[in-house]
């Protein structure tokens, strides 16, 4: 449930950024935001108790936690004008994506 909410927030953030900057040239997402998303995934995996990793769940976690989170981080930084907003978005989205690895819907239940 946490991962689904995070993915929806990331998509809304990305779409808002794309609508507001549709006339401007497209900038690429930085590798640093991807690394922050991956670090967030690893931290989230540790926080939720290091559940057993299944390859199907891992690919979903990496797509949501690295690719989608880095794009959302770029959007957050562009929309807010502050660097910390991008870093926070990347780490929080990465950590939330780690909950895809849980066997149940909520952590600690």
mmCIF file of C-alpha atoms in Angstrom:
data_model
loop_
_atom_site.group_PDB
_atom_site.id
_atom_site.type_symbol
_atom_site.label_atom_id
_atom_site.label_comp_id
_atom_site.label_asym_id
_atom_site.label_seq_id
_atom_site.Cartn_x
_atom_site.Cartn_y
_atom_site.Cartn_z
ATOM 1 C CA UNK A 1 0.000 0.000 0.000
ATOM 2 C CA UNK A 2 2.820 2.412 0.795
ATOM 3 C CA UNK A 3 4.535 1.691 -2.512
ATOM 4 C CA UNK A 4 1.324 2.213 -4.476
ATOM 5 C CA UNK A 5 0.747 5.577 -2.802
ATOM 6 C CA UNK A 6 4.341 6.614 -3.486
ATOM 7 C CA UNK A 7 4.083 5.626 -7.151
ATOM 8 C CA UNK A 8 0.868 7.627 -7.554
ATOM 9 C CA UNK A 9 2.438 10.689 -5.918
ATOM 10 C CA UNK A 10 5.511 10.348 -8.142
ATOM 11 C CA UNK A 11 3.357 10.121 -11.282
ATOM 12 C CA UNK A 12 1.306 13.177 -10.294
ATOM 13 C CA UNK A 13 4.502 15.112 -9.581
ATOM 14 C CA UNK A 14 6.029 14.133 -12.927
ATOM 15 C CA UNK A 15 2.865 14.971 -14.872
ATOM 16 C CA UNK A 16 2.566 18.341 -13.124
ATOM 17 C CA UNK A 17 6.163 19.114 -14.039
ATOM 18 C CA UNK A 18 5.627 18.066 -17.651
ATOM 19 C CA UNK A 19 2.501 20.219 -17.988
ATOM 20 C CA UNK A 20 4.101 23.314 -16.443
ATOM 21 C CA UNK A 21 7.312 23.057 -18.450
ATOM 22 C CA UNK A 22 5.925 21.736 -21.719
ATOM 23 C CA UNK A 23 7.385 24.600 -23.772
ATOM 24 C CA UNK A 24 10.879 24.391 -22.267
ATOM 25 C CA UNK A 25 13.591 22.016 -23.528
ATOM 26 C CA UNK A 26 13.745 18.669 -21.743
ATOM 27 C CA UNK A 27 16.612 18.203 -19.285
ATOM 28 C CA UNK A 28 17.951 14.770 -18.481
ATOM 29 C CA UNK A 29 17.663 13.235 -15.043
ATOM 30 C CA UNK A 30 20.946 13.176 -13.169
ATOM 31 C CA UNK A 31 22.670 9.973 -12.135
ATOM 32 C CA UNK A 32 22.992 11.353 -8.624
ATOM 33 C CA UNK A 33 19.227 11.242 -8.198
ATOM 34 C CA UNK A 34 19.232 7.649 -9.443
ATOM 35 C CA UNK A 35 21.913 6.771 -6.909
ATOM 36 C CA UNK A 36 19.894 8.473 -4.159
ATOM 37 C CA UNK A 37 16.835 6.440 -5.173
ATOM 38 C CA UNK A 38 18.868 3.233 -5.056
ATOM 39 C CA UNK A 39 20.248 4.183 -1.638
ATOM 40 C CA UNK A 40 16.680 4.862 -0.512
ATOM 41 C CA UNK A 41 15.671 1.383 -1.732
ATOM 42 C CA UNK A 42 18.490 -0.189 0.244
ATOM 43 C CA UNK A 43 17.648 1.818 3.365
ATOM 44 C CA UNK A 44 13.972 0.955 3.037
ATOM 45 C CA UNK A 45 14.822 -2.725 2.644
ATOM 46 C CA UNK A 46 16.843 -2.577 5.864
ATOM 47 C CA UNK A 47 14.122 -0.700 7.751
ATOM 48 C CA UNK A 48 11.337 -3.113 6.828
ATOM 49 C CA UNK A 49 13.347 -6.054 8.134
ATOM 50 C CA UNK A 50 15.265 -7.360 5.102
ATOM 51 C CA UNK A 51 12.502 -9.517 3.588
ATOM 52 C CA UNK A 52 13.331 -12.357 1.212
ATOM 53 C CA UNK A 53 13.922 -11.018 -2.292
ATOM 54 C CA UNK A 54 12.018 -12.469 -5.257
ATOM 55 C CA UNK A 55 13.240 -11.400 -8.703
ATOM 56 C CA UNK A 56 9.798 -10.266 -9.869
ATOM 57 C CA UNK A 57 9.428 -8.015 -6.838
ATOM 58 C CA UNK A 58 12.995 -6.771 -7.138
ATOM 59 C CA UNK A 59 12.504 -5.556 -10.700
ATOM 60 C CA UNK A 60 9.328 -3.712 -9.689
ATOM 61 C CA UNK A 61 11.159 -2.181 -6.733
ATOM 62 C CA UNK A 62 14.068 -1.008 -8.871
ATOM 63 C CA UNK A 63 11.831 0.442 -11.567
ATOM 64 C CA UNK A 64 9.744 2.372 -9.051
ATOM 65 C CA UNK A 65 12.572 3.194 -6.650
ATOM 66 C CA UNK A 66 15.266 4.193 -9.082
ATOM 67 C CA UNK A 67 13.784 5.176 -12.435
ATOM 68 C CA UNK A 68 10.474 6.675 -11.349
ATOM 69 C CA UNK A 69 11.912 8.190 -8.160
ATOM 70 C CA UNK A 70 14.764 9.900 -10.010
ATOM 71 C CA UNK A 71 12.359 11.432 -12.515
ATOM 72 C CA UNK A 72 10.112 12.595 -9.665
ATOM 73 C CA UNK A 73 13.163 14.033 -7.886
ATOM 74 C CA UNK A 74 14.067 15.987 -10.994
ATOM 75 C CA UNK A 75 10.484 17.275 -11.193
ATOM 76 C CA UNK A 76 10.447 18.240 -7.510
ATOM 77 C CA UNK A 77 13.705 20.114 -7.833
ATOM 78 C CA UNK A 78 12.551 21.944 -10.954
ATOM 79 C CA UNK A 79 9.155 22.874 -9.535
ATOM 80 C CA UNK A 80 10.398 23.997 -6.123
ATOM 81 C CA UNK A 81 13.730 25.499 -7.144
ATOM 82 C CA UNK A 82 15.425 23.876 -4.150
ATOM 83 C CA UNK A 83 17.963 21.070 -4.327
ATOM 84 C CA UNK A 84 16.871 19.444 -1.064
ATOM 85 C CA UNK A 85 13.393 18.801 -2.496
ATOM 86 C CA UNK A 86 14.888 16.589 -5.195
ATOM 87 C CA UNK A 87 17.081 14.657 -2.778
ATOM 88 C CA UNK A 88 14.224 14.149 -0.335
ATOM 89 C CA UNK A 89 11.912 12.939 -3.077
ATOM 90 C CA UNK A 90 14.482 10.483 -4.423
ATOM 91 C CA UNK A 91 15.276 8.977 -1.023
ATOM 92 C CA UNK A 92 11.673 8.834 0.200
ATOM 93 C CA UNK A 93 10.371 7.324 -3.033
ATOM 94 C CA UNK A 94 13.171 4.773 -3.040
ATOM 95 C CA UNK A 95 12.449 3.779 0.542
ATOM 96 C CA UNK A 96 8.726 3.523 -0.166
ATOM 97 C CA UNK A 97 9.406 1.352 -3.223
ATOM 98 C CA UNK A 98 11.177 -1.173 -0.998
ATOM 99 C CA UNK A 99 7.792 -2.107 0.454
ATOM 100 C CA UNK A 100 7.053 -3.966 -2.811
ATOM 101 C CA UNK A 101 9.286 -6.673 -1.355
ATOM 102 C CA UNK A 102 6.962 -7.332 1.580
ATOM 103 C CA UNK A 103 4.718 -10.400 1.457
ATOM 104 C CA UNK A 104 1.813 -8.445 3.041
ATOM 105 C CA UNK A 105 0.302 -5.050 2.271
ATOM 106 C CA UNK A 106 1.739 -3.093 5.218
ATOM 107 C CA UNK A 107 5.069 -3.259 7.025
ATOM 108 C CA UNK A 108 5.244 -4.376 10.651
ATOM 109 C CA UNK A 109 1.839 -6.095 10.552
#
